[in-house]
JSON list of C-alpha atoms in Angstrom, two decimals:
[
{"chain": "K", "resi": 42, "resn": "UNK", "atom": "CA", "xyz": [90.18, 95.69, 117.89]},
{"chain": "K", "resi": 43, "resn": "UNK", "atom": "CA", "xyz": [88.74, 92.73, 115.83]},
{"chain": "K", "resi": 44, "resn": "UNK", "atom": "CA", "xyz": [89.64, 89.92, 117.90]},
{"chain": "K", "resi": 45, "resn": "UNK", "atom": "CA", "xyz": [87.54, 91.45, 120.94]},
{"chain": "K", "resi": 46, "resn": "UNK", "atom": "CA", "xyz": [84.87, 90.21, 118.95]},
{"chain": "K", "resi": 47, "resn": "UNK", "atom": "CA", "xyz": [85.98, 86.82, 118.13]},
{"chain": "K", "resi": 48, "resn": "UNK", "atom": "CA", "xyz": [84.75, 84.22, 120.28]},
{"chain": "K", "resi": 49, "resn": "UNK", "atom": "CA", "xyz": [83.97, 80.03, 119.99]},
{"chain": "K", "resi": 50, "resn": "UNK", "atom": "CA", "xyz": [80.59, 79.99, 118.43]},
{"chain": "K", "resi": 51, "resn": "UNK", "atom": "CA", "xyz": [79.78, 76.79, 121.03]},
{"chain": "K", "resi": 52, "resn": "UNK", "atom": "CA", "xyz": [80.18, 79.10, 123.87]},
{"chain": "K", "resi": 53, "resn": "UNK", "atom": "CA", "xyz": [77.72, 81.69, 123.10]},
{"chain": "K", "resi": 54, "resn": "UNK", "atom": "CA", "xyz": [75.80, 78.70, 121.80]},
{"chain": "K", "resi": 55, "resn": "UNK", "atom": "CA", "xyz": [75.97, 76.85, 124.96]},
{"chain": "K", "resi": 56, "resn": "UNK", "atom": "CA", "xyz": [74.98, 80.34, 126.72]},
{"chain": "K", "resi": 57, "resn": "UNK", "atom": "CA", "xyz": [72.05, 81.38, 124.79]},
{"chain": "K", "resi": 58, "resn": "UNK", "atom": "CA", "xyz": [70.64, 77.85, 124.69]},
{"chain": "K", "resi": 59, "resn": "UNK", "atom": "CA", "xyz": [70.96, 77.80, 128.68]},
{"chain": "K", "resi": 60, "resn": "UNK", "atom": "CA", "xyz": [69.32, 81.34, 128.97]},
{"chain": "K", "resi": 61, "resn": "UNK", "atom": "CA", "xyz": [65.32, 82.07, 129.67]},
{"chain": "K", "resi": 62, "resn": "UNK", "atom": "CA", "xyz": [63.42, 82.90, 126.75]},
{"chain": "K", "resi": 63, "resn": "UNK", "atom": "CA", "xyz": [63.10, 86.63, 128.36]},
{"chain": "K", "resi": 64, "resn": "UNK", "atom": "CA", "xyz": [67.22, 87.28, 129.26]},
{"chain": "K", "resi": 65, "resn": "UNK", "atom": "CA", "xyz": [67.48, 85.94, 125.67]},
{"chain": "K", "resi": 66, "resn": "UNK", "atom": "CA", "xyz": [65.03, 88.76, 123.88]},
{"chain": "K", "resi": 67, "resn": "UNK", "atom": "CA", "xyz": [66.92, 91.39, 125.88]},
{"chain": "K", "resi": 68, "resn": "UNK", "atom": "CA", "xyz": [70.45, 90.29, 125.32]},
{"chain": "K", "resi": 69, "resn": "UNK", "atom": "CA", "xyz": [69.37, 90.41, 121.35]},
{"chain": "K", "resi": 70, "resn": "UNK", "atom": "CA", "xyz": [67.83, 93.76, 121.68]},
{"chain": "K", "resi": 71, "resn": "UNK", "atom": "CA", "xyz": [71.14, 95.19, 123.31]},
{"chain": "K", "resi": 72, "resn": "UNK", "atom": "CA", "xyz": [73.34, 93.55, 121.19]},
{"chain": "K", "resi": 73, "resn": "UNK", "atom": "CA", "xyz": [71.28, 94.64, 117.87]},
{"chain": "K", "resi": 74, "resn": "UNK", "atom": "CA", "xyz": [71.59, 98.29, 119.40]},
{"chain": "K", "resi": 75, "resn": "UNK", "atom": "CA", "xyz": [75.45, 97.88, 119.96]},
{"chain": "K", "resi": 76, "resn": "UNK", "atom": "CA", "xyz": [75.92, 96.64, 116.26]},
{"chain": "K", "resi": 77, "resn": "UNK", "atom": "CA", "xyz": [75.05, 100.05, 114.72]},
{"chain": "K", "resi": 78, "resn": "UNK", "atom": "CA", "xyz": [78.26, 101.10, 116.72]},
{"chain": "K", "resi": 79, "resn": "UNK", "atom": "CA", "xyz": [80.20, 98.26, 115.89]},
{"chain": "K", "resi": 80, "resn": "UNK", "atom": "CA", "xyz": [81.02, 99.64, 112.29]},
{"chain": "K", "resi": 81, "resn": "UNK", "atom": "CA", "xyz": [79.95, 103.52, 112.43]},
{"chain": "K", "resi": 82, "resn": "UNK", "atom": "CA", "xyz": [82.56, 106.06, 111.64]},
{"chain": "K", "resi": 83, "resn": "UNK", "atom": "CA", "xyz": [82.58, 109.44, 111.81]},
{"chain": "K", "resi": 84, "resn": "UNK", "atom": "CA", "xyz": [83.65, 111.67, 109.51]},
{"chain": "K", "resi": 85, "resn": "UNK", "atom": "CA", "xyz": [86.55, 113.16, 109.10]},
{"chain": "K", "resi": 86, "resn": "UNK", "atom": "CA", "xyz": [87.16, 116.77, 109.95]},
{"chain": "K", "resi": 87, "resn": "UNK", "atom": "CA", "xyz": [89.33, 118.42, 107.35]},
{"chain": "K", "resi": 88, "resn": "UNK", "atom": "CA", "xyz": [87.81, 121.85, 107.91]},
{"chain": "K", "resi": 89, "resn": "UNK", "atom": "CA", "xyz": [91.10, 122.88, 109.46]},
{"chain": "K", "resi": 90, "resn": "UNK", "atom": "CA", "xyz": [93.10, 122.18, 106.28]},
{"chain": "K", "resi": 91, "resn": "UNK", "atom": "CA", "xyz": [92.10, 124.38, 104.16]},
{"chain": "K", "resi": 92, "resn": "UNK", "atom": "CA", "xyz": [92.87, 127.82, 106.53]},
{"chain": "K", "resi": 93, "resn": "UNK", "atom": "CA", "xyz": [96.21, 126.30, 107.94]},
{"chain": "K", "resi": 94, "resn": "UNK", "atom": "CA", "xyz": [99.50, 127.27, 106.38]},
{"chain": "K", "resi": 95, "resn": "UNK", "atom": "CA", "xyz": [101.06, 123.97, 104.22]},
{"chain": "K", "resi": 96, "resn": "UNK", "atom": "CA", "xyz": [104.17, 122.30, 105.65]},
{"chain": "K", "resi": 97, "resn": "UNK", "atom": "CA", "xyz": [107.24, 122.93, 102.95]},
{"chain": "K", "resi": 98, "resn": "UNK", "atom": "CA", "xyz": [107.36, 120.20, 99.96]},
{"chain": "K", "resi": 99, "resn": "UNK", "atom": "CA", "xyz": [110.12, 118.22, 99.24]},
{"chain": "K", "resi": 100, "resn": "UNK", "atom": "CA", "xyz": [110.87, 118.63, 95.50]},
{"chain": "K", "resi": 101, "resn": "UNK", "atom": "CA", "xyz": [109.35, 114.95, 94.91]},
{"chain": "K", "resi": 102, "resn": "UNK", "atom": "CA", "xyz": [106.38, 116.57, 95.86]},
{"chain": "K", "resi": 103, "resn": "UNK", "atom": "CA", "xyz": [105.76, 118.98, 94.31]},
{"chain": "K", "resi": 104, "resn": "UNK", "atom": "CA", "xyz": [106.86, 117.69, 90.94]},
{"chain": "K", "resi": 105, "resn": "UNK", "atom": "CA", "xyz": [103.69, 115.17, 91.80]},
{"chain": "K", "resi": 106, "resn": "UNK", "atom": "CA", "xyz": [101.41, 117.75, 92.27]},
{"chain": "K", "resi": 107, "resn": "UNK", "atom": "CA", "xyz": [102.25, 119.36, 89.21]},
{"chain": "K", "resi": 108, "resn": "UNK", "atom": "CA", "xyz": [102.39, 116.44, 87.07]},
{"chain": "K", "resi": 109, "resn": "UNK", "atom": "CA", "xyz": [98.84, 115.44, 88.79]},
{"chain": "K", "resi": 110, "resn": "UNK", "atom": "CA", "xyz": [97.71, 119.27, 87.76]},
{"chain": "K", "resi": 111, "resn": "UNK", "atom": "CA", "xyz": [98.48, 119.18, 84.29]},
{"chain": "K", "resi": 112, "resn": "UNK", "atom": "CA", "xyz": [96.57, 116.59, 84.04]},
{"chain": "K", "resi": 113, "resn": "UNK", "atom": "CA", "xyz": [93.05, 117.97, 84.55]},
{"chain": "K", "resi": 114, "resn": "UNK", "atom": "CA", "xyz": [90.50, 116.97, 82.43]},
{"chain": "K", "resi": 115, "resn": "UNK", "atom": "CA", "xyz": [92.18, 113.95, 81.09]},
{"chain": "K", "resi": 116, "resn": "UNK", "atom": "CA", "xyz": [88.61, 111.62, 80.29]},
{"chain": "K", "resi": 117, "resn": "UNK", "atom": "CA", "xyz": [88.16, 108.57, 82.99]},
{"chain": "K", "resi": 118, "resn": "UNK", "atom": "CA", "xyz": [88.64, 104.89, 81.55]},
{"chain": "K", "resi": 119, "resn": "UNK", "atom": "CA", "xyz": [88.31, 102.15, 83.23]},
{"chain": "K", "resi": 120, "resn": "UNK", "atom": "CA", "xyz": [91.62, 100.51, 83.18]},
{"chain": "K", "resi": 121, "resn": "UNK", "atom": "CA", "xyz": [93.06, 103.34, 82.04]},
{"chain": "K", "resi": 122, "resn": "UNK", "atom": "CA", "xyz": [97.00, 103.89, 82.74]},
{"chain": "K", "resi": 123, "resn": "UNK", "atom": "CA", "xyz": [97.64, 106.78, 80.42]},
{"chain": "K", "resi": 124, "resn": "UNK", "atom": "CA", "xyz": [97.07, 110.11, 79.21]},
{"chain": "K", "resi": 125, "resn": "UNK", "atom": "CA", "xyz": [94.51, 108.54, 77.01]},
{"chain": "K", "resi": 126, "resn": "UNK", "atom": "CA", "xyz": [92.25, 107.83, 79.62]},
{"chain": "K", "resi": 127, "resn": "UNK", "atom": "CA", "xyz": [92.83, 107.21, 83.58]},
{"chain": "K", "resi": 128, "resn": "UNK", "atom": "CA", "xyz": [90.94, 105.51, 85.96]},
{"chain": "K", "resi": 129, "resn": "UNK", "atom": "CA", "xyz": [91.86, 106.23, 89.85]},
{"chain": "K", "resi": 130, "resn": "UNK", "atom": "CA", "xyz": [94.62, 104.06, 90.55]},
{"chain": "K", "resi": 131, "resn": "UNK", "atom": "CA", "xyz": [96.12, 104.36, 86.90]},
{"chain": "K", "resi": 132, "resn": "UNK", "atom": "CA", "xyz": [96.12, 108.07, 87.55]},
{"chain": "K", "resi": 133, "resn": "UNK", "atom": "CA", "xyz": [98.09, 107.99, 90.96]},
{"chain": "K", "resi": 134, "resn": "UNK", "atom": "CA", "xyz": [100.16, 105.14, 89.53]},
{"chain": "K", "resi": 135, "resn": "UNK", "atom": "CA", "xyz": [100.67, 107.09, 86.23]},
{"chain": "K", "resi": 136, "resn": "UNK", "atom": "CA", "xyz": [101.66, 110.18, 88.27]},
{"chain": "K", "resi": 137, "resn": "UNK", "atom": "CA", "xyz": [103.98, 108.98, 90.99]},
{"chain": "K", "resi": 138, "resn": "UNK", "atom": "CA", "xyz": [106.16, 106.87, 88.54]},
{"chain": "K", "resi": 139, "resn": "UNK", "atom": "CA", "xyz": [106.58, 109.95, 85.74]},
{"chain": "K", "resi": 140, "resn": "UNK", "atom": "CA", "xyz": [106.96, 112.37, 88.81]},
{"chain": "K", "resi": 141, "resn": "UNK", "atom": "CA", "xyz": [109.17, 110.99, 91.07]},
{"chain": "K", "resi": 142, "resn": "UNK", "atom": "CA", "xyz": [109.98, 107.42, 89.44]},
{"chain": "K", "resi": 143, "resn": "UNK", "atom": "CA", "xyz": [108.13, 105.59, 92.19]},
{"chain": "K", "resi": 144, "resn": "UNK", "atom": "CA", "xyz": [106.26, 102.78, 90.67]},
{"chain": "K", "resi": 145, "resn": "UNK", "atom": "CA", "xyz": [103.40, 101.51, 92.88]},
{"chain": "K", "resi": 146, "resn": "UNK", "atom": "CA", "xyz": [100.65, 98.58, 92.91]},
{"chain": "K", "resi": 147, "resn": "UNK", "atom": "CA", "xyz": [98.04, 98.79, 90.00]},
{"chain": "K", "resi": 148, "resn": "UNK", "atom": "CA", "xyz": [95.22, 98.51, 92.21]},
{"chain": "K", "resi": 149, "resn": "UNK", "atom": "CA", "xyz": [93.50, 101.13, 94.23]},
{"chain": "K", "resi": 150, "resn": "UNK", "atom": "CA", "xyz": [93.07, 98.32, 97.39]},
{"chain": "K", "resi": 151, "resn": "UNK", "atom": "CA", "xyz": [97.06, 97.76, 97.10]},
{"chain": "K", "resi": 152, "resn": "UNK", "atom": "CA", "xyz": [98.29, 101.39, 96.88]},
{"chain": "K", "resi": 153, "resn": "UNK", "atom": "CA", "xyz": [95.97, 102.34, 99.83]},
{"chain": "K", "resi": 154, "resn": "UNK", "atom": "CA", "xyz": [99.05, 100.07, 101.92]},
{"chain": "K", "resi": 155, "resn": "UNK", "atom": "CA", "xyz": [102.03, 101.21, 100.26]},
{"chain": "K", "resi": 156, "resn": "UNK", "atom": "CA", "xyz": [103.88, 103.30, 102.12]},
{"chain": "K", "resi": 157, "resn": "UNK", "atom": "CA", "xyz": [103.25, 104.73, 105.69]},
{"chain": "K", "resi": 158, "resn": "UNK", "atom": "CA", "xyz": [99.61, 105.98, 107.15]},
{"chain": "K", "resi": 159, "resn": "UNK", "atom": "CA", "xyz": [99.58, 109.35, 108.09]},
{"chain": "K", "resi": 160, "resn": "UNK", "atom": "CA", "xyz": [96.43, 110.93, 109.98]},
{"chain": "K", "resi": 161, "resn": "UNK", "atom": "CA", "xyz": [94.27, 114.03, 108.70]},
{"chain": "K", "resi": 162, "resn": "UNK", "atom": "CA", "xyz": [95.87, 116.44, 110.34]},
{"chain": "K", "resi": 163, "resn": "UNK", "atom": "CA", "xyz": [99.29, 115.42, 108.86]},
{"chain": "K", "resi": 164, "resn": "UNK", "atom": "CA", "xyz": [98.59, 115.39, 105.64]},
{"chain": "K", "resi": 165, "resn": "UNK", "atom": "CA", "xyz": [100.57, 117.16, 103.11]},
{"chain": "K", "resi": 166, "resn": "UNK", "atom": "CA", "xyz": [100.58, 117.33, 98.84]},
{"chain": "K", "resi": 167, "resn": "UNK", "atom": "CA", "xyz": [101.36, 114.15, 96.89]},
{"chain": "K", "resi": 168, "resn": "UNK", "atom": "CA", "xyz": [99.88, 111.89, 99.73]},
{"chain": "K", "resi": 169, "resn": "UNK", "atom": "CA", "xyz": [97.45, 109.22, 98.42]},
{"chain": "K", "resi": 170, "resn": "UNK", "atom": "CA", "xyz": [94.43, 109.98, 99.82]},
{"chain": "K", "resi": 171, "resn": "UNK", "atom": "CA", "xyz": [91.89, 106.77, 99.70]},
{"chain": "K", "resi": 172, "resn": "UNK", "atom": "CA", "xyz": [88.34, 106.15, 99.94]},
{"chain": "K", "resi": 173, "resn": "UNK", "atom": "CA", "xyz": [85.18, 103.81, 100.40]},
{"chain": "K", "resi": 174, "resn": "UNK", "atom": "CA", "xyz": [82.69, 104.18, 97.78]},
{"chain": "K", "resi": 175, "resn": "UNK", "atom": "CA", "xyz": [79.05, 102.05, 98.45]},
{"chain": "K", "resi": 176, "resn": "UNK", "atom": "CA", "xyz": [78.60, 99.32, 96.50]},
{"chain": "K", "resi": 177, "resn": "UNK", "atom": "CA", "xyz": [82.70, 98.69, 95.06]},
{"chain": "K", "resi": 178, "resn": "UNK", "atom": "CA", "xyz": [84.78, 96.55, 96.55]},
{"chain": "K", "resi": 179, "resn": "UNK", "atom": "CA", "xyz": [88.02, 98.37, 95.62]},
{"chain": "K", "resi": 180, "resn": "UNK", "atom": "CA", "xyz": [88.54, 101.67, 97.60]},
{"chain": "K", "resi": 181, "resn": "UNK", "atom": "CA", "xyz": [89.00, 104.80, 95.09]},
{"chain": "K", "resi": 182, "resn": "UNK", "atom": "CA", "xyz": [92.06, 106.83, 95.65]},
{"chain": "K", "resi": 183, "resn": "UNK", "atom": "CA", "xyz": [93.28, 110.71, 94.90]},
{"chain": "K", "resi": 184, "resn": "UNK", "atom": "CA", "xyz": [96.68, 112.65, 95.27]},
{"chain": "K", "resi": 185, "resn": "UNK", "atom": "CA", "xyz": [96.33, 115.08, 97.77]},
{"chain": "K", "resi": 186, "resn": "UNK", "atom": "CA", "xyz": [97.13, 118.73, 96.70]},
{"chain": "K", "resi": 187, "resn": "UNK", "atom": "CA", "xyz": [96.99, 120.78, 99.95]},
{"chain": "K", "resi": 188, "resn": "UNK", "atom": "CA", "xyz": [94.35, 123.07, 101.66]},
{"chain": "K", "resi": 189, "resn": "UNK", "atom": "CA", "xyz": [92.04, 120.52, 102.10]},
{"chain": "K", "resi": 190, "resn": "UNK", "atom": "CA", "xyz": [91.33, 119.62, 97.94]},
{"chain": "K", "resi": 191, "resn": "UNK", "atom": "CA", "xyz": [92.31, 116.62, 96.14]},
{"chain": "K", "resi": 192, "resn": "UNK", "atom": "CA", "xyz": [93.06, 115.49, 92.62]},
{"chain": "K", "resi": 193, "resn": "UNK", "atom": "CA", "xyz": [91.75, 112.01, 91.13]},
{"chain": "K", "resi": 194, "resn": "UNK", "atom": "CA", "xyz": [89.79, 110.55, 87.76]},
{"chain": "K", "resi": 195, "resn": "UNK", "atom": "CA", "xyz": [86.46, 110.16, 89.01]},
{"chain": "K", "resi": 196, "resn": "UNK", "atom": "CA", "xyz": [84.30, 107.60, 86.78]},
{"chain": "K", "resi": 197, "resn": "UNK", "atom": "CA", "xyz": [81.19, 109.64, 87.62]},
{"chain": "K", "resi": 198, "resn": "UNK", "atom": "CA", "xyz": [82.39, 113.21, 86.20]},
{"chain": "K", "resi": 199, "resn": "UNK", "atom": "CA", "xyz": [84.31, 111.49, 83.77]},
{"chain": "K", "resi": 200, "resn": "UNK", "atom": "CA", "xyz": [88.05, 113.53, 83.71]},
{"chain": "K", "resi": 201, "resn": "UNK", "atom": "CA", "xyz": [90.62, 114.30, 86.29]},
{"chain": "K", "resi": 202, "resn": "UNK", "atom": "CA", "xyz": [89.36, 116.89, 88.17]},
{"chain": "K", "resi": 203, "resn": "UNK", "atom": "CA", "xyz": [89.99, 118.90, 91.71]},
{"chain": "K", "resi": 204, "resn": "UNK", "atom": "CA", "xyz": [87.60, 118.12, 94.77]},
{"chain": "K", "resi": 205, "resn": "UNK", "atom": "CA", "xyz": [87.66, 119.13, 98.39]},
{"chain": "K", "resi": 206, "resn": "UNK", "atom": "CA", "xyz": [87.85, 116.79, 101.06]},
{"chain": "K", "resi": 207, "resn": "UNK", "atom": "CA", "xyz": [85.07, 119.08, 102.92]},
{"chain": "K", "resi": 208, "resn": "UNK", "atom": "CA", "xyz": [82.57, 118.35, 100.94]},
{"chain": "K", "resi": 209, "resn": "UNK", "atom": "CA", "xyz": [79.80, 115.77, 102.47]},
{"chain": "K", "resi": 210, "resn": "UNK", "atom": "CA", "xyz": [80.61, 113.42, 99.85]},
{"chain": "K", "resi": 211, "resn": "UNK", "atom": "CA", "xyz": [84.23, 112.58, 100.71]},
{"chain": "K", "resi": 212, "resn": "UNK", "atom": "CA", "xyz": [83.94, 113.60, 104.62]},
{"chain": "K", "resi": 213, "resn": "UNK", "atom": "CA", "xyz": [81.49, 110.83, 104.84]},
{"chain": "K", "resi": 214, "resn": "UNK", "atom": "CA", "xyz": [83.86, 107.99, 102.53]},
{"chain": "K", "resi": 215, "resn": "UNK", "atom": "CA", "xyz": [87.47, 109.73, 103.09]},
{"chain": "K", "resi": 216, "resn": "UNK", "atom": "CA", "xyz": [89.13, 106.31, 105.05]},
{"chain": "K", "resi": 217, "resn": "UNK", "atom": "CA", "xyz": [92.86, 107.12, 105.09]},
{"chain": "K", "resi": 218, "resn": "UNK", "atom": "CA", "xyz": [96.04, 108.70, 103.45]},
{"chain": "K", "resi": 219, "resn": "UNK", "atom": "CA", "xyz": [99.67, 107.45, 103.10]},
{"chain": "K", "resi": 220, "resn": "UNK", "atom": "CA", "xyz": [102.89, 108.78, 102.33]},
{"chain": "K", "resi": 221, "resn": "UNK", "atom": "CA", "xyz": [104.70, 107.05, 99.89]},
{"chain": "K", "resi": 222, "resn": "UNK", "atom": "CA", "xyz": [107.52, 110.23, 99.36]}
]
């Protein structure tokens, strides 16, 4: 989709230099309208999750979920890769290797590739769910625990806690999930 958009800076040069002062003020004004669409995204609609019976679990999966569960209320710490103190990623990382032995990346931005993409409406517990916070660069992740809710060490709230996917908040970040069991 990105390389629609790529095109030799001297040739729109060359064009806009060559165009009338009036084609030019109208070309800008459509193409200032068009760049609002450019990079919109709507949100996701998880409000069928949470009514729909849950696909069966694979025992790696569920062992995740629990192991993410038992963890509630563990305090956030930024860095933070054990019961201690978690921060996003160390919490799915921390979880997926004592669960089901699967060690992945240490950053949120790296375990938001590992394994394989899988849309909304095939999402099932123990998928990473991932997600685009304003002003961080890395994205923040969760472990997804069925009927439309969530599990991950928020820094704002301060401890592992449960959230649903519904809720403004993470409709309006919620970029992607993958299956890594």
């Amino acid at each position: 989709m990105r390389a629609l958009f790529c095109v030799d800076k001297t040739v729109i040069s060359a064009i806009l230099f060559s165009m009338r002062p009036r084609s030019f003020i109208i070309l800008s004004i459509i193409a200032l309208s068009m760049s609002g669409c450019i990079g919109a995204r709507p949100p996701a609609d998880f409000s069928s999750l949470s009514g729909q019976p849950e696909p069966a679990q694979t025992a790696e999966q569920a062992r995740v979920v629990k192991v993410a569960r038992s963890l509630i209320g563990v305090p956030y710490r930024f860095g933070g890769v054990t019961p201690k103190g978690f921060d996003c990623s160390g919490f799915v990382g921390y979880v997926y290797r004592k669960a089901a032995g699967v060690i992945l990346p240490r950053v949120s931005h790296d375990q938001a590739r590992a394994g394989k993409a899988v849309s909304v409406y095939e999402l099932r517990p123990a998928d990473i769910v991932y997600f685009k916070i304003e002003h961080q660069k890395p994205l923040h992740v969760g472990i997804y625990l069925g009927r439309g809710k969530f599990i991950h060490a928020p820094s704002t709230r301060g401890r592992v806690n449960i959230q649903s996917l519904g809720l403004d908040y993470w409709k309006k970040r919620y970029r992607g999930a993958r299956r890594v069991i």
